[in-house]
PDB file of C-alpha atoms in Angstrom:
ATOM      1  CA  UNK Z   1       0.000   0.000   0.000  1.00  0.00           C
ATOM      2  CA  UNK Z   2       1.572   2.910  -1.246  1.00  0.00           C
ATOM      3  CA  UNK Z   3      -0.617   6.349   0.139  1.00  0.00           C
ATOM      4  CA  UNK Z   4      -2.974   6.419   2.935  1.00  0.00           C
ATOM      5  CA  UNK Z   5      -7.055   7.087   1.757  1.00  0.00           C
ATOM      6  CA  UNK Z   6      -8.357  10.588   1.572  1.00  0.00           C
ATOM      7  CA  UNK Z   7     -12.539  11.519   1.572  1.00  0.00           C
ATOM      8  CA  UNK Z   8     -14.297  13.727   0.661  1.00  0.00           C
ATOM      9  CA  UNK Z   9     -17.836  14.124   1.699  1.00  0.00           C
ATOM     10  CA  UNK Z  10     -19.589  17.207   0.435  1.00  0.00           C
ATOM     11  CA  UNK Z  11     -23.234  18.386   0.838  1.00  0.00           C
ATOM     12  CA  UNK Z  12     -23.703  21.971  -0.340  1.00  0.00           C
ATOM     13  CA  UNK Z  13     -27.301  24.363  -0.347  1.00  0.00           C
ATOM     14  CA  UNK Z  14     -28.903  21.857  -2.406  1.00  0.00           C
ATOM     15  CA  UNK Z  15     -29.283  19.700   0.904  1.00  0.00           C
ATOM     16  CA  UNK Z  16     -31.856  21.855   1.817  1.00  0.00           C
ATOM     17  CA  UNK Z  17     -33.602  22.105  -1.384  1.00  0.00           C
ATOM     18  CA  UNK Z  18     -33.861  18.850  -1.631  1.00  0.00           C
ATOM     19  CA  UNK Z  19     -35.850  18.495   1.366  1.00  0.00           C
ATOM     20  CA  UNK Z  20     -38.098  21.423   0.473  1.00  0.00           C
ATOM     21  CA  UNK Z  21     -39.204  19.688  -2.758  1.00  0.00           C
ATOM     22  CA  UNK Z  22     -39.855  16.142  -0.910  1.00  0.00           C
ATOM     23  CA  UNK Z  23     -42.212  18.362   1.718  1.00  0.00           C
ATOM     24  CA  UNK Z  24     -43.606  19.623  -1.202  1.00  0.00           C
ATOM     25  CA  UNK Z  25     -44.464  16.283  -2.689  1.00  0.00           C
ATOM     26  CA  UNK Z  26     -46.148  15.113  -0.018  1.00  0.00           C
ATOM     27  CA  UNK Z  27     -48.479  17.950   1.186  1.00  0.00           C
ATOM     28  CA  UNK Z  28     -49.758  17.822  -3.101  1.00  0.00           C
ATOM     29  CA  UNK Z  29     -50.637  14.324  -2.368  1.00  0.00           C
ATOM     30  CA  UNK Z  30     -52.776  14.771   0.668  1.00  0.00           C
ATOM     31  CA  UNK Z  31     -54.755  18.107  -0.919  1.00  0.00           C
ATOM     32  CA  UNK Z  32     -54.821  16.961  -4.483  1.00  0.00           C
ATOM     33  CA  UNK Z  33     -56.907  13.616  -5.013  1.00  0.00           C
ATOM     34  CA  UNK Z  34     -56.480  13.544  -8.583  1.00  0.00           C
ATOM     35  CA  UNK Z  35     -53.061  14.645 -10.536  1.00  0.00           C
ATOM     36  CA  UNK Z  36     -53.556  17.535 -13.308  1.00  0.00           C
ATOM     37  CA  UNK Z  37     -52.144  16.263 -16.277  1.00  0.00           C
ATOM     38  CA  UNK Z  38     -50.103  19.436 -15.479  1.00  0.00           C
ATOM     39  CA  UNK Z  39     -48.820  17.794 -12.480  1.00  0.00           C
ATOM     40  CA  UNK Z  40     -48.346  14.635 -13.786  1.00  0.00           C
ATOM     41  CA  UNK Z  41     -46.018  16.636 -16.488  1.00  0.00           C
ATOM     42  CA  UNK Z  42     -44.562  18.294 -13.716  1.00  0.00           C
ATOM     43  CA  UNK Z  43     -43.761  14.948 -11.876  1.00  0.00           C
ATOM     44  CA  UNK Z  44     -42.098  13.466 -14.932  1.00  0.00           C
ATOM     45  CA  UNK Z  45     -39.686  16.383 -15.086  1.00  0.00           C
ATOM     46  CA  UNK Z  46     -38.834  15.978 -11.933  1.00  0.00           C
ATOM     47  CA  UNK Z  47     -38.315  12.217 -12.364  1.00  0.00           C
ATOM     48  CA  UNK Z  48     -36.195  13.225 -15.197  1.00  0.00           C
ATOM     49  CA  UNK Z  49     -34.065  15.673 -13.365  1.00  0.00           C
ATOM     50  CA  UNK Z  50     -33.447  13.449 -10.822  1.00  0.00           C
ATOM     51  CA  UNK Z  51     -32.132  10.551 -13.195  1.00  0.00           C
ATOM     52  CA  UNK Z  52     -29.792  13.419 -14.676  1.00  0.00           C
ATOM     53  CA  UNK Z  53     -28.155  13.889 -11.353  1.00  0.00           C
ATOM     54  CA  UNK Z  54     -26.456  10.274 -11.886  1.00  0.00           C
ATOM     55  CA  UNK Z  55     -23.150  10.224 -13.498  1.00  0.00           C
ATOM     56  CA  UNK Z  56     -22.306   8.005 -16.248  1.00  0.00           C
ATOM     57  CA  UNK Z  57     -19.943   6.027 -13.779  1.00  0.00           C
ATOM     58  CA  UNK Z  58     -17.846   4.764 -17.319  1.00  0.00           C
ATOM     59  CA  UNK Z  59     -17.613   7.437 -18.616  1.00  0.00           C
ATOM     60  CA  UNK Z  60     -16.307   9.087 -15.185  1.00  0.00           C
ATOM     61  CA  UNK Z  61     -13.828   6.677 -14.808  1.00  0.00           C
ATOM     62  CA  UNK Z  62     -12.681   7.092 -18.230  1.00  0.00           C
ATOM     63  CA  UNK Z  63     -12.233  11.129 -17.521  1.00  0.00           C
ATOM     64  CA  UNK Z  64     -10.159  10.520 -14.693  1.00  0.00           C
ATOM     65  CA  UNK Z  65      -7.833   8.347 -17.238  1.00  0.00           C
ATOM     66  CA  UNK Z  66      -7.999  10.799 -19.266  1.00  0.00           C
ATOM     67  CA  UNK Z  67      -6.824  13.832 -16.799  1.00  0.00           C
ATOM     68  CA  UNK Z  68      -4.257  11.612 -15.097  1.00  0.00           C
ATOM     69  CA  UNK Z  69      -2.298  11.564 -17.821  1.00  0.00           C
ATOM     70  CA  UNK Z  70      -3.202  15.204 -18.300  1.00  0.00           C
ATOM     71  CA  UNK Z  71      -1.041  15.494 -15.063  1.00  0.00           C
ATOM     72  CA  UNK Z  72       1.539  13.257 -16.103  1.00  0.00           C
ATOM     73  CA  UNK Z  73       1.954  15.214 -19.289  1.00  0.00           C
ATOM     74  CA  UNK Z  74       2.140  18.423 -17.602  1.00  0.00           C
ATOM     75  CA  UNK Z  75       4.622  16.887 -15.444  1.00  0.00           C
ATOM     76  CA  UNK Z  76       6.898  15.227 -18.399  1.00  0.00           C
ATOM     77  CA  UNK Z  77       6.072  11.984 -17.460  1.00  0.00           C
ATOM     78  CA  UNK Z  78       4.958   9.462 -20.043  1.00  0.00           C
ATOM     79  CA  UNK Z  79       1.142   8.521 -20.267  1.00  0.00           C
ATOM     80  CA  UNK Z  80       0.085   5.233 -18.380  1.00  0.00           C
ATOM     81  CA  UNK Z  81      -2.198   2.979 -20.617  1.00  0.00           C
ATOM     82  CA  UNK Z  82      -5.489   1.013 -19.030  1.00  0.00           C
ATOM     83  CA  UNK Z  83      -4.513  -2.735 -18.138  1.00  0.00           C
ATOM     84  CA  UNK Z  84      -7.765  -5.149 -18.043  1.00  0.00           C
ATOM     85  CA  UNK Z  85      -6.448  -7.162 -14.977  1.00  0.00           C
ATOM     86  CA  UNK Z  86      -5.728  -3.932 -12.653  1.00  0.00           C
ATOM     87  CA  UNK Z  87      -9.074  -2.862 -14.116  1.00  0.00           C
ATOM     88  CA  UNK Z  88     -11.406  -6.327 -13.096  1.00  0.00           C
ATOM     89  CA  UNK Z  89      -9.327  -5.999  -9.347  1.00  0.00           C
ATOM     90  CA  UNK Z  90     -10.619  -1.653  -8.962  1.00  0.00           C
ATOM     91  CA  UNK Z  91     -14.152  -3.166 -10.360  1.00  0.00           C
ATOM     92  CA  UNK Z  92     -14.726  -5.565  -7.528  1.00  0.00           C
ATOM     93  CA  UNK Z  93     -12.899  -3.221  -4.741  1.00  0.00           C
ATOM     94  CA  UNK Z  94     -15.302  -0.081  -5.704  1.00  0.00           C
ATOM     95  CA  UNK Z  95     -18.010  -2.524  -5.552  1.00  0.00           C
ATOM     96  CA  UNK Z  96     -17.567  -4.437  -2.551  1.00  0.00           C
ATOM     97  CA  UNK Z  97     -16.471  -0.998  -0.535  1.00  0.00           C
ATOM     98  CA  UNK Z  98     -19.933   0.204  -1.991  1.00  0.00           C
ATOM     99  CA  UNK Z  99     -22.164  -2.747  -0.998  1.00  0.00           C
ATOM    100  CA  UNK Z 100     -20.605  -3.323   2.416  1.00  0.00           C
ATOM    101  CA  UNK Z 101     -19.648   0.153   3.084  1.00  0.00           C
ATOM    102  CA  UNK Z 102     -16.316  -0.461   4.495  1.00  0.00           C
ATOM    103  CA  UNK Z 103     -13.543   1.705   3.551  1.00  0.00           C
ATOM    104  CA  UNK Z 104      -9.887   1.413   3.762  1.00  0.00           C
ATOM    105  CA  UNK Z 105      -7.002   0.018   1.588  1.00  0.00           C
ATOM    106  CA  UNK Z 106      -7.561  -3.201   3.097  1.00  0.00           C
ATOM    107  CA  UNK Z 107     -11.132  -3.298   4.132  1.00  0.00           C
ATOM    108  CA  UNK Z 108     -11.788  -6.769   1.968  1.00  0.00           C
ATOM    109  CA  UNK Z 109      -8.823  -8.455   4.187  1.00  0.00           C
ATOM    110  CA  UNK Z 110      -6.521  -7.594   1.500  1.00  0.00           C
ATOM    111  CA  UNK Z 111      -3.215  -5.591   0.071  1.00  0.00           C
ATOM    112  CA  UNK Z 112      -3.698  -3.791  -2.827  1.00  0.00           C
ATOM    113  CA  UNK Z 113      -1.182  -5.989  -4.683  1.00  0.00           C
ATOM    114  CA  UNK Z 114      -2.523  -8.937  -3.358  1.00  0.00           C
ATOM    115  CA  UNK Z 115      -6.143  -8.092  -5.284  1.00  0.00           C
ATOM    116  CA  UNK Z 116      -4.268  -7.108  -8.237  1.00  0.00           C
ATOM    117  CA  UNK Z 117      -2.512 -11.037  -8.459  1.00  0.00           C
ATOM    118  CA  UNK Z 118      -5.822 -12.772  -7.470  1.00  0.00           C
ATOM    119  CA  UNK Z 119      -7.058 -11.009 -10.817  1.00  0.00           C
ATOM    120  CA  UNK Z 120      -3.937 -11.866 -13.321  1.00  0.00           C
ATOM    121  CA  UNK Z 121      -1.688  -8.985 -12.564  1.00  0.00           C
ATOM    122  CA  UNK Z 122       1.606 -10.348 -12.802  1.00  0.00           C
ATOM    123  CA  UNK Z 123       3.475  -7.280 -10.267  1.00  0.00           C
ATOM    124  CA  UNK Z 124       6.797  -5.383 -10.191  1.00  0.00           C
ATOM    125  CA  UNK Z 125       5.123  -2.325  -8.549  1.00  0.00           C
ATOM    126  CA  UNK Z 126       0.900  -2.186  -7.463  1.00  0.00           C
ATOM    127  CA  UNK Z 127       0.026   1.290  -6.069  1.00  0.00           C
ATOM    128  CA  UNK Z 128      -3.863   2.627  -5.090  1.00  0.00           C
ATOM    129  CA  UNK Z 129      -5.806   5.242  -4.407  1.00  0.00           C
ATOM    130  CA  UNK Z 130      -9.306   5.438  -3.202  1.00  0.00           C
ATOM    131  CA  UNK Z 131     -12.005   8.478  -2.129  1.00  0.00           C
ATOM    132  CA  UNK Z 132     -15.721   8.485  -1.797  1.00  0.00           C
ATOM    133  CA  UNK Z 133     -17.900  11.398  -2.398  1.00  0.00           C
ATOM    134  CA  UNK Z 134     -21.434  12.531  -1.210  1.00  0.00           C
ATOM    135  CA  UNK Z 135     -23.672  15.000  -2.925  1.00  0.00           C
ATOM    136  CA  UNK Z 136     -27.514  15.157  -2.231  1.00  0.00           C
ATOM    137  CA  UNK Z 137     -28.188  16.750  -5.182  1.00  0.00           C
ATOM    138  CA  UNK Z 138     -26.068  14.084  -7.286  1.00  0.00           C
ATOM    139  CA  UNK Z 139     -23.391  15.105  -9.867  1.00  0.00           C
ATOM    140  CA  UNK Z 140     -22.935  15.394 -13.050  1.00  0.00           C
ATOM    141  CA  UNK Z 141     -19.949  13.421 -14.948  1.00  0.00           C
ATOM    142  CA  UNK Z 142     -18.196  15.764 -15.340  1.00  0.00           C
ATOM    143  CA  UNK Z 143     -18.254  17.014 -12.055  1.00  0.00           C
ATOM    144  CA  UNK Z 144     -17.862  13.995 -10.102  1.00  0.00           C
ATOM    145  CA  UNK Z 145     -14.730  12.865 -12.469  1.00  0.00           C
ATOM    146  CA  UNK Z 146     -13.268  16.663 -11.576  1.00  0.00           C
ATOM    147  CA  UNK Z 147     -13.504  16.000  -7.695  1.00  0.00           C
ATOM    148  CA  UNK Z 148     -12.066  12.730  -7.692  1.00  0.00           C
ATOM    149  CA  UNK Z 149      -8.899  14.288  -9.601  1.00  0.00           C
ATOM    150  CA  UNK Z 150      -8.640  17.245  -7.380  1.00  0.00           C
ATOM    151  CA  UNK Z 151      -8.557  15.706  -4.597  1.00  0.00           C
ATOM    152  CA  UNK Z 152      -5.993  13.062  -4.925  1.00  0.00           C
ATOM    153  CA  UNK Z 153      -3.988  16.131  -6.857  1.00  0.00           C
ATOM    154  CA  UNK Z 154      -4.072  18.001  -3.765  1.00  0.00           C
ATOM    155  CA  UNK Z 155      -3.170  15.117  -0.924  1.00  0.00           C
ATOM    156  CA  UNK Z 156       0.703  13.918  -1.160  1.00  0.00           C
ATOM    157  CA  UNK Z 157       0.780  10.674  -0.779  1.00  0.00           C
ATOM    158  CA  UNK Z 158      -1.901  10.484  -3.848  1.00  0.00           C
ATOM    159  CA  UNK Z 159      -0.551  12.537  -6.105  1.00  0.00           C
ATOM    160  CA  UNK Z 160       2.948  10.860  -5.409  1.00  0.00           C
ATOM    161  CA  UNK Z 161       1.032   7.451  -7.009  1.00  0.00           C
ATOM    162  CA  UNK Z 162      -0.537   9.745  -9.980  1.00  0.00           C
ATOM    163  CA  UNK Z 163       3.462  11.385 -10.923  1.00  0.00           C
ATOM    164  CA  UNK Z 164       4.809   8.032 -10.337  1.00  0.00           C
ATOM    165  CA  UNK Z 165       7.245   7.892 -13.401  1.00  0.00           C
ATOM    166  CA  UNK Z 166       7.828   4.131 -12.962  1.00  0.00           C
ATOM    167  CA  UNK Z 167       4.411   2.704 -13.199  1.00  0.00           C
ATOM    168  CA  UNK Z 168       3.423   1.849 -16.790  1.00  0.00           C
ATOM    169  CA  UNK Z 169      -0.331   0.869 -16.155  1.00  0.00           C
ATOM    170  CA  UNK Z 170      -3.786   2.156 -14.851  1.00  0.00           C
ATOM    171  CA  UNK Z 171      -7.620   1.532 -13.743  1.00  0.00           C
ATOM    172  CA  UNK Z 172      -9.909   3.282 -12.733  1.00  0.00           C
ATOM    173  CA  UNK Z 173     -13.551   1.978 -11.336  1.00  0.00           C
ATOM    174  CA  UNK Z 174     -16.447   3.594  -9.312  1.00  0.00           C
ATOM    175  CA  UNK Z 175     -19.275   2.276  -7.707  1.00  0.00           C
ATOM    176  CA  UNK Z 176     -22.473   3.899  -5.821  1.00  0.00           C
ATOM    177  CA  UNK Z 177     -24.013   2.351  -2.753  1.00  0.00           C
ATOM    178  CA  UNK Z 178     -27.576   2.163  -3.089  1.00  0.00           C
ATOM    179  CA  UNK Z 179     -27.960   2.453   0.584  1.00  0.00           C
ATOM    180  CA  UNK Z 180     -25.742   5.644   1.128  1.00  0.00           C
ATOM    181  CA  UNK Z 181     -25.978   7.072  -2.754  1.00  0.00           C
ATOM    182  CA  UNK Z 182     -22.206   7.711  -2.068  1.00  0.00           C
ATOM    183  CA  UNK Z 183     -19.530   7.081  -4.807  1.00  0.00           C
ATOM    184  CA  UNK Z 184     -16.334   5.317  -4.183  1.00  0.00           C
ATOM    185  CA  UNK Z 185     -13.871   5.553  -6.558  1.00  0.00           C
ATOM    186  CA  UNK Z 186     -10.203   3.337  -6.779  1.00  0.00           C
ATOM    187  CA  UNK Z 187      -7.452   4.072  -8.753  1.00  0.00           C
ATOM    188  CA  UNK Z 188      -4.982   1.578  -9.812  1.00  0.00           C
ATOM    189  CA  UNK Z 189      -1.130   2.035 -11.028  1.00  0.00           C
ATOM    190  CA  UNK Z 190       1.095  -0.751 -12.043  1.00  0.00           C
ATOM    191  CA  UNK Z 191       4.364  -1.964 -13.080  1.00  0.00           C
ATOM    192  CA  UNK Z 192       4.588  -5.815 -14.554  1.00  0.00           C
ATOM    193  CA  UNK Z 193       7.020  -8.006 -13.692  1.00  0.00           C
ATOM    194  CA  UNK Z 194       7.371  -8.510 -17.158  1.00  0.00           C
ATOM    195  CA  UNK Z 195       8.630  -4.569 -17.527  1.00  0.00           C
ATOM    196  CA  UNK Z 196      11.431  -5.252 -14.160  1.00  0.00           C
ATOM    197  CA  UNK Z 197      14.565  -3.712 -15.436  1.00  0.00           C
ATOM    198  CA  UNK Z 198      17.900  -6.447 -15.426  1.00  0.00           C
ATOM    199  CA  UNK Z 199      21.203  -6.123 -15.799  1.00  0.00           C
ATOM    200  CA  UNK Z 200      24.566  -7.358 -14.633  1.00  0.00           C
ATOM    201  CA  UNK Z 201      27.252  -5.889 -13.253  1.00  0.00           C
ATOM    202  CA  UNK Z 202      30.641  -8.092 -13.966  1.00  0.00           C
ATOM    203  CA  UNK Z 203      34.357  -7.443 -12.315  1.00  0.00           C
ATOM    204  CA  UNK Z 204      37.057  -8.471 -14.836  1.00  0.00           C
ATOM    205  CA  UNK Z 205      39.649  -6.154 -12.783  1.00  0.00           C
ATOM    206  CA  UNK Z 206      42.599  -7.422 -10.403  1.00  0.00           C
ATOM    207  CA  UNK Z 207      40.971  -6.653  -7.533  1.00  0.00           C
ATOM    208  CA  UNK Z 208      37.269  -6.054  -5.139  1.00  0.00           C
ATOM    209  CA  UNK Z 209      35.521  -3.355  -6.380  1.00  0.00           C
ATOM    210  CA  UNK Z 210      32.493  -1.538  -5.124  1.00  0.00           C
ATOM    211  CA  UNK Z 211      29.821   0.048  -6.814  1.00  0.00           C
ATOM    212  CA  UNK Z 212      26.271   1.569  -5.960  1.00  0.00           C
ATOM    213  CA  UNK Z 213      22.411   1.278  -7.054  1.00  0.00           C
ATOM    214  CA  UNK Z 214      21.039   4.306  -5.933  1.00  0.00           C
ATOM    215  CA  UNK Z 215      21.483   4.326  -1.998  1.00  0.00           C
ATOM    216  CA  UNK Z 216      23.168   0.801  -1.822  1.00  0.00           C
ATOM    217  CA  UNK Z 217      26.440  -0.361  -1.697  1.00  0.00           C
ATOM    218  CA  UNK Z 218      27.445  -3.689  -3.570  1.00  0.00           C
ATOM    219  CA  UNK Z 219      30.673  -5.021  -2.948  1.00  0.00           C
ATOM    220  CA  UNK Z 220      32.350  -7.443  -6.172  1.00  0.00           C
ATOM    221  CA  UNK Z 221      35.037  -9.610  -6.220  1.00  0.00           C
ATOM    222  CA  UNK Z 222      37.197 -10.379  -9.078  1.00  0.00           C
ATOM    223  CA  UNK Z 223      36.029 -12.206 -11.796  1.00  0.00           C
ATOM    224  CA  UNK Z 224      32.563 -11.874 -10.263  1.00  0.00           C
ATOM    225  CA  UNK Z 225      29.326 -11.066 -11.666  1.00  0.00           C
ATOM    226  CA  UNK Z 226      26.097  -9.616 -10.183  1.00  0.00           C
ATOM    227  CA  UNK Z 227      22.563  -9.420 -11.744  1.00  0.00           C
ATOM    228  CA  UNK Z 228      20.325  -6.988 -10.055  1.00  0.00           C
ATOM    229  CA  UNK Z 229      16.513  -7.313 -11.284  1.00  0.00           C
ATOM    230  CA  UNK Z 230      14.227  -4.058  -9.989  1.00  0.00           C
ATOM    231  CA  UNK Z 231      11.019  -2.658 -10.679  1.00  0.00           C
ATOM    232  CA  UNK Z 232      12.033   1.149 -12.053  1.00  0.00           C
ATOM    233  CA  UNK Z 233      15.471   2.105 -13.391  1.00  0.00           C
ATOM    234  CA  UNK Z 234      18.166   3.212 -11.370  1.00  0.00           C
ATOM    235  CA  UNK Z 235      21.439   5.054 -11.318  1.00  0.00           C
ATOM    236  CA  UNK Z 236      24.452   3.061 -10.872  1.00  0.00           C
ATOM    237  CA  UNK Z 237      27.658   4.824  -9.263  1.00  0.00           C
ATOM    238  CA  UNK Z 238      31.331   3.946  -9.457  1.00  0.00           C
ATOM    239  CA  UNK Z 239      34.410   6.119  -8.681  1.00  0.00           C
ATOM    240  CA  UNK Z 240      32.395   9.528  -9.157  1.00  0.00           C
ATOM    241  CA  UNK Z 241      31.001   7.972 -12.102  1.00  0.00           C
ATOM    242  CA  UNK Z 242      26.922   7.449 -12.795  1.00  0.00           C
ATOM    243  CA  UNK Z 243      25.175   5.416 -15.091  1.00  0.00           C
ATOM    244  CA  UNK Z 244      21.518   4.728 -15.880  1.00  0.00           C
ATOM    245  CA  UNK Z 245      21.578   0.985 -16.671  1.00  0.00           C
ATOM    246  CA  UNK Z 246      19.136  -0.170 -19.715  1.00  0.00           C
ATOM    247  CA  UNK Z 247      16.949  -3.377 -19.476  1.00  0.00           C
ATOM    248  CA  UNK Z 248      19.027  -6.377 -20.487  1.00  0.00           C
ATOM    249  CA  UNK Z 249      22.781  -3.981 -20.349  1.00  0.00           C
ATOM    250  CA  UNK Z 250      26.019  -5.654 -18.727  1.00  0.00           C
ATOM    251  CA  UNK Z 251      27.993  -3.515 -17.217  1.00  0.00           C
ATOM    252  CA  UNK Z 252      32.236  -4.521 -17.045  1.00  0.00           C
ATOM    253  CA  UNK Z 253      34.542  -3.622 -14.549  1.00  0.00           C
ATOM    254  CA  UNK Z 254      37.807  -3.664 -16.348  1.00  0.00           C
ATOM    255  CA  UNK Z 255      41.366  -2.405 -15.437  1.00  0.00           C
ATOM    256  CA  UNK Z 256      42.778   0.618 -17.429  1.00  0.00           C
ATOM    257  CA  UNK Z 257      45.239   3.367 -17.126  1.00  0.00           C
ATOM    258  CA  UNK Z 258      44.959   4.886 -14.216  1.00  0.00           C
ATOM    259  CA  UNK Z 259      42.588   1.976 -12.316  1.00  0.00           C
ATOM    260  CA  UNK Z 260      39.589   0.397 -12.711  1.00  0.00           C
ATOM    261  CA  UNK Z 261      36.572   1.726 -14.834  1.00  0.00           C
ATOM    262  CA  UNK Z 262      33.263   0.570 -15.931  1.00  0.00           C
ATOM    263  CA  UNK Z 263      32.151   0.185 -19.196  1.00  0.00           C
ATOM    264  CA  UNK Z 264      28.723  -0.932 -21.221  1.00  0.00           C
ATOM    265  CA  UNK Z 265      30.036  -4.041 -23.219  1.00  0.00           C
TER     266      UNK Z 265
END
C-alpha cells in the first residue's frame, strides 16, 4: 500500500432544497386527489431531473484516465495505458467498498497488490488510491470525475502514485451504494514483472571493487558477476562515475590506465 485514503464528503445548499421539494411532494398528495395532467407533467420532469443527477460512472472513470495523464503530461512523465487485470481488481474493490460500506485500503482483508494477483496482474510495482464522495443533489460526470482528480492532486501521498514515473499501467472503477448514494472511486497504477529492469554488473579487474544502485552499496570480487533485477530504473555509481543501466545492459569492470573503470560491453 503505497498512500494512505483521503474523503471527501460534500453536501452543499442543495441539501436543503432537496428536502423542500420532498415536503412539497407530499403535502400535493394529501390536498390533491387527482393529478392535473399538469402535475403529472410536472412529476415526470422531476423524475427526469433526478435521473440526470447520476453520473455516467464509465464514462467518469474514463475522464479521470484521461486527466491523469493530463497530469503526467504536464509533469513530463509518459502517459500510463489502461490494463484489463488492474481494471477487473478496482471493479470488484469499488463494488464491494460500496455494498458493504467499508472503507480502507484493506477493508476486503486484502493488500492492494494482493487483489491485483488474485485477478492476473503479474506485479513489479501495485500502487492505489481510493475516495468516496457525497452529494444530495447528485453530480454530473463531469463534475464527479473533476472532484475525484482534485482531490488526490491536492493530498501527497496520492498525487505521489498519480506522478509516479515508474508505473506503466492504470484503472480506474467507481461504484455507488444504493444504501448511502455515495460514490467510491479506486485508482490503480502498475508496473509488470514482465517490464522489471535487469542487468549485470561483472568485475574483470585485479581486484574487489564496489559500486552503488542508488542508496546501496554492492561489494564485487574479481572475476565476479552480479545481476540486479528491480522494478524502475536506477542510477548506478562507481568512482564519481553514474550510469543509468538499460533493461538487459552488462555492465564490465575492467582495469585501465589509471585503475579500474566501468564500461557498457
Amino acid at each position: 500500500m503505497r498512500s494512505k485514503s483521503t474523503f471527501w464528503v460534500t453536501c452543499a445548499a442543495a441539501c436543503g432544497a432537496i428536502g423542500a421539494a420532498s415536503h412539497a411532494q407530499t403535502t400535493q398528495k394529501e390536498t390533491d386527489i387527482v393529478a392535473s395532467k399538469a402535475g403529472a407533467k410536472d412529476l415526470r420532469r422531476s423524475d427526469a431531473s433526478l435521473r440526470a443527477s447520476r453520473p455516467e460512472l464509465p464514462e467518469t472513470a474514463r475522464r479521470i484516465v484521461a486527466s491523469t495523464n493530463a497530469f503526467r503530461r504536464q509533469e513530463n512523465l509518459p502517459a500510463i495505458k489502461s490494463d484489463v487485470h488492474l481494471l477487473s481488481a478496482a471493479r470488484y474493490f469499488a463494488d464491494f467498498m460500496a455494498r458493504t460500506g467499508k472503507y480502507a485500503h484493506t477493508a476486503d482483508g486484502n493488500e492492494p497488490a494482493t487483489r491485483a494477483k488474485n485477478f492476473g496482474y503479474e506485479y513489479c510495482i501495485v500502487a492505489e488510491n481510493i475516495a468516496y464522495q457525497f452529494n444530495s443533489a447528485g453530480f454530473a460526470t463531469g463534475e464527479l470525475a473533476d472532484r475525484f482528480v482534485e482531490g488526490w492532486k491536492n493530498s501527497p501521498g496520492h498525487r505521489r502514485n498519480m506522478l509516479d514515473p515508474n508505473v506503466t499501467d492504470t484503472a480506474v472503477a467507481i461504484a455507488r451504494s444504493g444504501a448511502t448514494d455515495h460514490y467510491y472511486a479506486v485508482q490503480l497504477f502498475g508496473r509488470p514483472k514482465s517490464e522489471a529492469v535487469e542487468f549485470s554488473v561483472a568485475n574483470r579487474a585485479d581486484a574487489a571493487v564496489e559500486y552503488s544502485v542508488d542508496d546501496q552499496t554492492f561489494p564485487l570480487p574479481p572475476r565476479a558477476t552480479r545481476t540486479h533485477q528491480l522494478c524502475k530504473r536506477v542510477e548506478l555509481g562507481f568512482r564519481g562515475k553514474t550510469l543509468r543501466p538499460d533493461n538487459g545492459q552488462r555492465l564490465v569492470v575492467v582495469n585501465e590506465e589509471g585503475g579500474a573503470q566501468i564500461k557498457v560491453q
